[in-house]
Amino acid sequence: MIQIADILLAWYDKNGRHDLPWRQTRDSYRLWLAEIMLQQTQVESVKPYYQRFLNALPNWEALAAAPQDQVLALWSGLGYYARARNAQRAAQKIVADFAGEFPNTPESAESLPGVGRSTAAAVLASAFAQQRAILDANARRVLIRTQAIRSDPKASKTLQHLWKLAEVQTPADAHTYNQAIQDFGAMICVPRHPHCDACPLQRRCLAYAGGLSEQLPLPTRKPEKPDRCGFFLQLEDRSGRIFLEKRPDSGVWGGLWCLPQFNPAGSSLPFLCDDQQKALADGFLLRERVRQFCALRHGLVVEVKALTRLQKHVFTHFQLHFRCILATLQDDQIAPGVADQILTGRWFTRENALAEGLPTPVRKILSQTS
DNA sequence: CAAACGTGGCC
DNA sequence: TGGCCAAGTTT
């Protein structure tokens, strides 16, 4: 009996995306980098970042030794920046603990920051020709449809079952098969309106047999996406330089350079709700609150010049509504009595700022208002 | 184990 | 336009 794997391999041989940049190599560094970049990120988004990153940092040693700011600048715009920080930590661990070679067992590979079960399997299969199964979103969807799995796709029991299926179904040539099932999921067994009329697995697909192709995988609970509101401070000095602060490694935009996020409420809450923000934006209090914030937080004496319109940036788990406060540095002197530890920012020319790792909305702001 | 973590494309 | 989804891992 012809196995599903054989059909996928034959389909891939004829229809697969053999020209993707990371399909031209068996180098573990290049394979690993592609896997990390492709986590939760679409192929077309990754392509330009992948080439640029490899040109700048072509191997483990270069990545391990690079300044974190360079790594984040190369990642800027890709999102999920913990991936970039973890990638550098992984490179440092490989150089320090694994003699500069990607480790060749699942346990050791998964000890690398940012490398989980699926990523480890993908690299081991392709770099070392090991028989390792992956379970990414594509493989998951294909298995759920072909096996007509009607349980919650996120439930741990379902995932255990899917991993078992993936392992059973993965042939000796896992390197080719893993790519085959991913391309199949990306081109035929797509999330919505799968192309069942062109599907070589049609005769063996339980979802198709049961008329469930459009219903599976079962939808998962959509969490509430709250609105958050705030201000970005766009401070300029006399020579037109911009003030940015480096965000802490944990949390949103970790490690990136960012316009200071101004919290006029003075509380520990990072954002105001919208009506509060409107009231403040229209009120005369804003000017004084900004001056106070800059003096206390950064030791800067500033004057507010303007306020931009409301803009929006959407994250996975919330939406950020913000305005920019345009202000100028009034006095180049640091305010007296300011402790060093609160001087958390640096001044950048616009050009130098845009060369750093910036969150996408900050990059847009600084690109627009030249 | 649920929540956190970015961004862009699609319909 | 707004919700859905994408080559997941970490805490």
Coordinates of C-alpha atoms in Angstrom, one line a residue, chain A:
Chain A
M1 CA 0.0 0.0 0.0
I2 CA 1.3 3.4 -0.9
Q3 CA 1.8 5.5 2.2
I4 CA 0.8 9.1 2.6
A5 CA 4.4 10.0 2.8
D6 CA 5.2 8.6 -0.6
I7 CA 2.4 10.7 -2.1
L8 CA 3.6 13.8 -0.4
L9 CA 7.2 13.2 -1.5
A10 CA 6.1 12.7 -5.1
W11 CA 3.9 15.8 -5.0
Y12 CA 6.8 17.8 -3.5
D13 CA 9.3 16.6 -6.1
K14 CA 7.1 18.0 -8.8
N15 CA 5.4 21.0 -7.1
G16 CA 7.5 22.0 -4.1
R17 CA 9.2 25.3 -3.6
H18 CA 12.7 24.0 -4.2
D19 CA 14.1 27.5 -4.8
L20 CA 13.6 28.9 -1.2
P21 CA 17.0 30.3 0.0
W22 CA 17.2 27.9 3.0
R23 CA 16.6 24.9 0.7
Q24 CA 20.0 25.4 -1.0
T25 CA 22.1 24.2 2.0
R26 CA 22.7 21.6 4.6
D27 CA 24.6 24.0 6.8
S28 CA 23.1 23.8 10.3
Y29 CA 23.6 27.6 10.9
R30 CA 21.6 28.5 7.8
L31 CA 18.9 25.9 8.4
W32 CA 18.6 26.9 12.1
L33 CA 18.4 30.6 11.2
A34 CA 15.6 29.9 8.7
E35 CA 13.6 27.9 11.2
I36 CA 13.9 30.6 13.9
M37 CA 12.9 33.3 11.5
L38 CA 10.0 31.3 10.1
Q39 CA 8.4 30.7 13.6
Q40 CA 5.0 32.4 13.4
T41 CA 6.2 34.3 10.3
Q42 CA 5.3 33.8 6.7
V43 CA 7.9 32.9 4.0
E44 CA 7.6 36.1 2.0
S45 CA 8.2 38.2 5.1
V46 CA 11.3 36.2 6.0
K47 CA 13.1 36.1 2.6
P48 CA 14.7 39.6 2.7
Y49 CA 15.6 39.4 6.4
Y50 CA 17.3 36.0 5.9
Q51 CA 19.7 37.1 3.2
R52 CA 20.6 40.3 4.9
F53 CA 21.2 38.6 8.2
L54 CA 23.4 35.9 6.7
N55 CA 25.4 38.5 4.8
A56 CA 26.1 40.4 8.0
L57 CA 26.5 37.4 10.4
P58 CA 27.4 34.4 8.3
N59 CA 28.2 31.8 11.0
W60 CA 27.9 30.9 14.7
E61 CA 31.0 32.8 15.7
A62 CA 30.0 36.0 14.1
L63 CA 26.5 36.0 15.6
A64 CA 27.9 35.0 19.0
A65 CA 30.3 38.0 19.0
A66 CA 28.0 40.6 17.5
P67 CA 26.7 43.5 19.6
Q68 CA 23.1 42.8 20.6
D69 CA 22.1 46.1 18.9
Q70 CA 23.3 44.8 15.6
V71 CA 21.4 41.6 15.9
L72 CA 18.2 43.4 16.8
A73 CA 18.7 45.9 14.0
L74 CA 18.9 43.0 11.6
W75 CA 15.7 41.6 13.1
S76 CA 13.9 45.0 13.3
G77 CA 10.5 44.7 11.6
L78 CA 10.3 40.9 11.8
G79 CA 8.6 40.8 15.2
Y80 CA 8.8 38.5 18.1
Y81 CA 12.1 39.9 19.1
A82 CA 12.8 37.4 21.8
R83 CA 13.6 35.2 18.9
A84 CA 16.6 37.4 18.0
R85 CA 17.9 37.6 21.6
N86 CA 17.5 33.9 22.0
A87 CA 19.2 33.3 18.7
Q88 CA 22.3 35.1 19.8
R89 CA 22.3 33.3 23.2
A90 CA 22.0 30.0 21.3
A91 CA 25.0 30.9 19.1
Q92 CA 27.0 31.8 22.2
K93 CA 26.1 28.5 23.8
I94 CA 27.1 26.6 20.7
V95 CA 30.5 28.3 20.6
A96 CA 31.0 28.0 24.3
D97 CA 29.5 24.5 25.1
F98 CA 29.3 22.6 21.8
A99 CA 32.7 23.4 20.1
G100 CA 31.0 25.6 17.5
E101 CA 28.9 22.8 16.1
F102 CA 25.1 22.5 16.2
P103 CA 24.4 19.6 18.7
N104 CA 23.3 16.4 17.1
T105 CA 20.7 15.1 19.6
P106 CA 17.2 16.4 20.2
E107 CA 17.9 16.8 23.9
S108 CA 21.0 19.0 23.4
A109 CA 19.4 20.9 20.5
E110 CA 16.4 21.7 22.6
S111 CA 18.7 23.0 25.3
L112 CA 19.4 26.0 23.0
P113 CA 17.3 29.1 23.8
G114 CA 14.5 29.4 21.3
V115 CA 14.8 25.9 20.0
G116 CA 11.8 23.7 20.8
R117 CA 10.9 20.2 19.7
S118 CA 9.8 21.0 16.2
T119 CA 12.7 23.4 15.4
A120 CA 15.2 20.9 16.8
A121 CA 13.7 18.1 14.6
A122 CA 13.8 20.3 11.5
V123 CA 17.4 21.1 11.9
L124 CA 18.5 17.6 12.8
A125 CA 16.6 16.1 9.9
S126 CA 18.1 18.5 7.4
A127 CA 21.6 19.1 8.7
F128 CA 22.3 15.6 9.8
A129 CA 19.9 13.4 7.8
Q130 CA 18.2 12.1 10.9
Q131 CA 14.7 10.7 10.9
R132 CA 13.0 13.4 13.0
A133 CA 9.3 14.5 12.7
I134 CA 8.3 18.1 12.9
L135 CA 4.9 19.5 14.0
D136 CA 4.4 23.0 12.9
A137 CA 1.2 24.7 11.9
N138 CA 1.3 23.2 8.4
A139 CA 2.0 19.6 9.5
R140 CA -0.6 20.0 12.2
R141 CA -3.3 21.1 9.8
V142 CA -2.5 18.4 7.3
L143 CA -2.7 15.7 10.0
I144 CA -5.9 17.0 11.5
R145 CA -7.6 17.0 8.1
T146 CA -6.3 13.7 6.8
Q147 CA -7.1 12.0 10.1
A148 CA -10.3 14.0 10.7
I149 CA -9.3 14.9 14.2
R150 CA -12.2 16.8 15.8
S151 CA -10.7 17.5 19.2
D152 CA -9.4 20.9 20.3
P153 CA -6.2 21.4 18.2
K154 CA -4.5 23.2 21.1
A155 CA -5.3 20.7 23.8
S156 CA -2.2 18.9 25.0
K157 CA -3.8 15.5 24.5
T158 CA -4.5 16.4 20.9
L159 CA -0.9 17.5 20.4
Q160 CA 0.4 14.3 21.9
H161 CA -1.7 12.4 19.4
L162 CA -0.5 14.6 16.5
W163 CA 3.1 14.2 17.5
K164 CA 2.6 10.4 17.5
L165 CA 1.0 10.5 14.1
A166 CA 3.8 12.8 12.8
E167 CA 6.5 10.4 14.0
V168 CA 4.7 7.3 12.6
Q169 CA 4.3 9.0 9.2
T170 CA 7.7 10.5 8.8
P171 CA 9.9 8.4 6.6
A172 CA 13.7 7.9 6.6
D173 CA 14.2 10.8 4.3
A174 CA 12.7 13.2 6.9
H175 CA 14.7 16.1 5.4
T176 CA 12.7 16.0 2.2
Y177 CA 9.4 14.9 3.8
N178 CA 9.4 17.7 6.4
Q179 CA 9.7 20.2 3.5
A180 CA 7.1 18.3 1.5
I181 CA 4.4 18.5 4.2
Q182 CA 5.1 22.1 4.9
D183 CA 4.8 23.1 1.2
F184 CA 1.7 20.9 0.9
G185 CA 0.2 22.7 3.9
A186 CA 1.2 26.1 2.4
M187 CA 0.0 25.4 -1.2
I188 CA -2.8 22.8 -1.1
C189 CA -4.0 22.1 2.4
V190 CA -4.3 25.8 3.2
P191 CA -6.0 27.1 6.3
R192 CA -9.2 28.3 4.5
H193 CA -10.8 26.8 1.4
P194 CA -8.2 24.0 0.9
H195 CA -7.7 23.0 -2.7
C196 CA -9.2 19.5 -2.4
D197 CA -9.8 19.3 -6.1
A198 CA -6.1 19.4 -6.7
C199 CA -5.1 17.3 -3.7
P200 CA -3.2 14.1 -4.2
L201 CA -4.3 12.9 -0.8
Q202 CA -8.0 13.3 -1.6
R203 CA -8.7 9.6 -1.7
R204 CA -7.0 9.0 1.7
C205 CA -8.3 12.1 3.5
L206 CA -10.9 11.4 6.2
A207 CA -11.9 15.1 6.4
Y208 CA -12.7 15.1 2.6
A209 CA -14.5 11.8 2.9
G210 CA -16.7 13.2 5.6
G211 CA -17.2 16.6 3.9
L212 CA -15.3 18.2 6.8
S213 CA -12.4 19.8 4.9
E214 CA -13.8 23.3 5.4
Q215 CA -14.6 22.7 9.1
L216 CA -11.2 21.3 10.3
P217 CA -9.1 22.1 12.1
L218 CA -11.7 23.2 14.8
P219 CA -11.6 26.9 15.6
T220 CA -9.8 27.8 18.8
R221 CA -11.1 30.3 21.4
K222 CA -10.2 33.8 20.4
P223 CA -9.0 35.8 23.4
E224 CA -10.2 39.3 23.9
K225 CA -8.0 41.9 22.3
P226 CA -8.0 44.9 24.7
D227 CA -7.4 48.4 23.6
R228 CA -4.5 50.3 25.2
C229 CA -3.7 53.9 24.7
G230 CA -0.6 56.0 25.3
F231 CA 1.8 58.6 24.0
F232 CA 5.2 58.4 22.3
L233 CA 7.5 61.3 23.1
Q234 CA 9.3 62.6 20.1
L235 CA 12.0 64.8 21.6
E236 CA 14.4 66.7 19.4
D237 CA 17.4 68.6 20.4
R238 CA 18.7 71.8 18.7
S239 CA 20.5 69.8 16.0
G240 CA 17.5 67.7 15.2
R241 CA 18.7 64.6 17.0
I242 CA 16.0 62.2 18.4
F243 CA 15.9 60.8 22.0
L244 CA 15.4 57.1 22.2
E245 CA 15.5 54.7 25.2
K246 CA 16.5 51.0 25.1
R247 CA 13.7 48.8 26.3
P248 CA 14.4 46.1 28.9
D249 CA 15.0 42.6 27.5
S250 CA 11.6 41.3 28.8
G251 CA 8.3 42.4 27.5
V252 CA 7.1 44.0 24.3
W253 CA 9.8 45.1 21.9
G254 CA 12.4 43.8 24.4
G255 CA 15.9 45.2 23.7
L256 CA 14.8 47.6 21.0
W257 CA 15.3 51.3 20.9
C258 CA 12.1 53.1 21.3
L259 CA 10.6 56.6 21.6
P260 CA 9.9 57.1 25.3
Q261 CA 6.4 56.0 26.2
F262 CA 4.8 58.7 28.2
N263 CA 2.4 57.9 30.9
P264 CA 0.8 61.2 32.0
A265 CA -1.3 59.5 34.7
G266 CA 1.9 59.1 36.6
S267 CA 0.8 55.7 37.8
S268 CA 2.5 52.4 37.2
L269 CA 0.0 51.5 34.5
P270 CA 1.7 51.7 31.1
F271 CA -1.3 52.9 29.2
L272 CA -4.3 55.2 29.6
C273 CA -7.7 54.3 28.4
D274 CA -8.9 56.3 25.4
D275 CA -11.2 58.8 27.0
Q276 CA -8.6 59.7 29.6
Q277 CA -6.1 60.2 26.7
K278 CA -8.5 62.4 24.8
A279 CA -9.2 64.5 27.8
L280 CA -5.5 64.9 28.4
A281 CA -4.7 65.6 24.8
D282 CA -7.2 68.4 24.6
G283 CA -6.3 69.8 28.0
F284 CA -3.6 72.2 29.0
L285 CA -2.2 69.8 31.6
L286 CA -0.3 67.9 29.0
R287 CA 2.4 70.4 28.5
E288 CA 3.3 70.4 32.2
R289 CA 3.0 66.7 32.6
V290 CA 5.4 66.1 29.8
R291 CA 7.9 68.6 31.2
Q292 CA 7.7 66.9 34.6
F293 CA 8.1 63.4 33.0
C294 CA 11.2 64.4 31.1
A295 CA 12.8 66.1 34.0
L296 CA 12.1 63.2 36.4
R297 CA 12.7 60.3 34.2
H298 CA 15.5 61.6 31.9
G299 CA 16.7 64.8 33.5
L300 CA 15.7 66.8 30.4
V301 CA 14.1 70.2 30.2
V302 CA 11.7 70.2 27.3
E303 CA 9.0 72.2 25.7
V304 CA 5.9 70.7 24.0
K305 CA 5.4 71.8 20.4
A306 CA 2.6 69.7 19.0
L307 CA 0.5 66.6 19.2
T308 CA -0.1 64.2 16.3
R309 CA -3.4 62.5 15.4
L310 CA -4.4 59.2 16.9
Q311 CA -2.7 56.2 15.3
K312 CA -3.1 52.5 15.8
H313 CA -0.7 49.5 16.0
V314 CA -2.1 46.0 16.3
F315 CA -0.4 43.3 18.3
T316 CA -1.4 39.7 18.7
H317 CA -3.0 40.2 22.1
F318 CA -3.9 43.9 22.1
Q319 CA -4.2 47.1 20.1
L320 CA -2.2 50.1 20.9
H321 CA -3.7 53.6 20.2
F322 CA -1.2 56.4 20.4
R323 CA -0.3 59.9 19.6
C324 CA 3.1 61.4 19.3
I325 CA 4.0 64.4 21.5
L326 CA 6.5 66.6 19.5
A327 CA 8.8 68.4 21.9
T328 CA 12.1 70.1 21.8
L329 CA 15.0 70.2 24.2
Q330 CA 14.9 73.6 25.9
D331 CA 18.1 73.3 27.9
D332 CA 21.0 71.1 27.0
Q333 CA 22.0 70.9 30.6
I334 CA 21.0 67.9 32.7
A335 CA 18.7 69.0 35.5
P336 CA 20.4 69.3 38.8
G337 CA 19.9 66.5 41.3
V338 CA 19.1 63.8 38.8
A339 CA 20.4 60.4 39.6
D340 CA 22.5 58.7 36.9
Q341 CA 20.3 55.6 36.9
I342 CA 17.3 57.4 35.5
L343 CA 19.3 58.7 32.5
T344 CA 18.1 55.8 30.4
G345 CA 18.2 57.2 26.9
R346 CA 20.6 58.3 24.1
W347 CA 20.4 60.9 21.3
F348 CA 20.5 59.7 17.7
T349 CA 20.6 61.5 14.4
R350 CA 17.6 60.4 12.4
E351 CA 19.8 58.4 10.1
N352 CA 21.5 56.5 13.0
A353 CA 18.2 55.9 14.7
L354 CA 16.8 54.3 11.6
A355 CA 19.8 52.0 11.5
E356 CA 19.0 50.6 14.9
G357 CA 16.6 47.9 16.0
L358 CA 13.3 49.9 16.2
P359 CA 9.7 48.7 16.7
T360 CA 7.8 49.0 13.4
P361 CA 5.5 51.9 14.6
V362 CA 8.6 53.9 15.8
R363 CA 10.3 53.2 12.5
K364 CA 7.3 54.6 10.7
I365 CA 7.1 57.7 12.9
L366 CA 10.8 58.5 12.4
S367 CA 10.6 57.9 8.6
Q368 CA 7.6 60.1 8.2
T369 CA 8.3 63.3 10.1
S370 CA 11.7 64.1 8.7

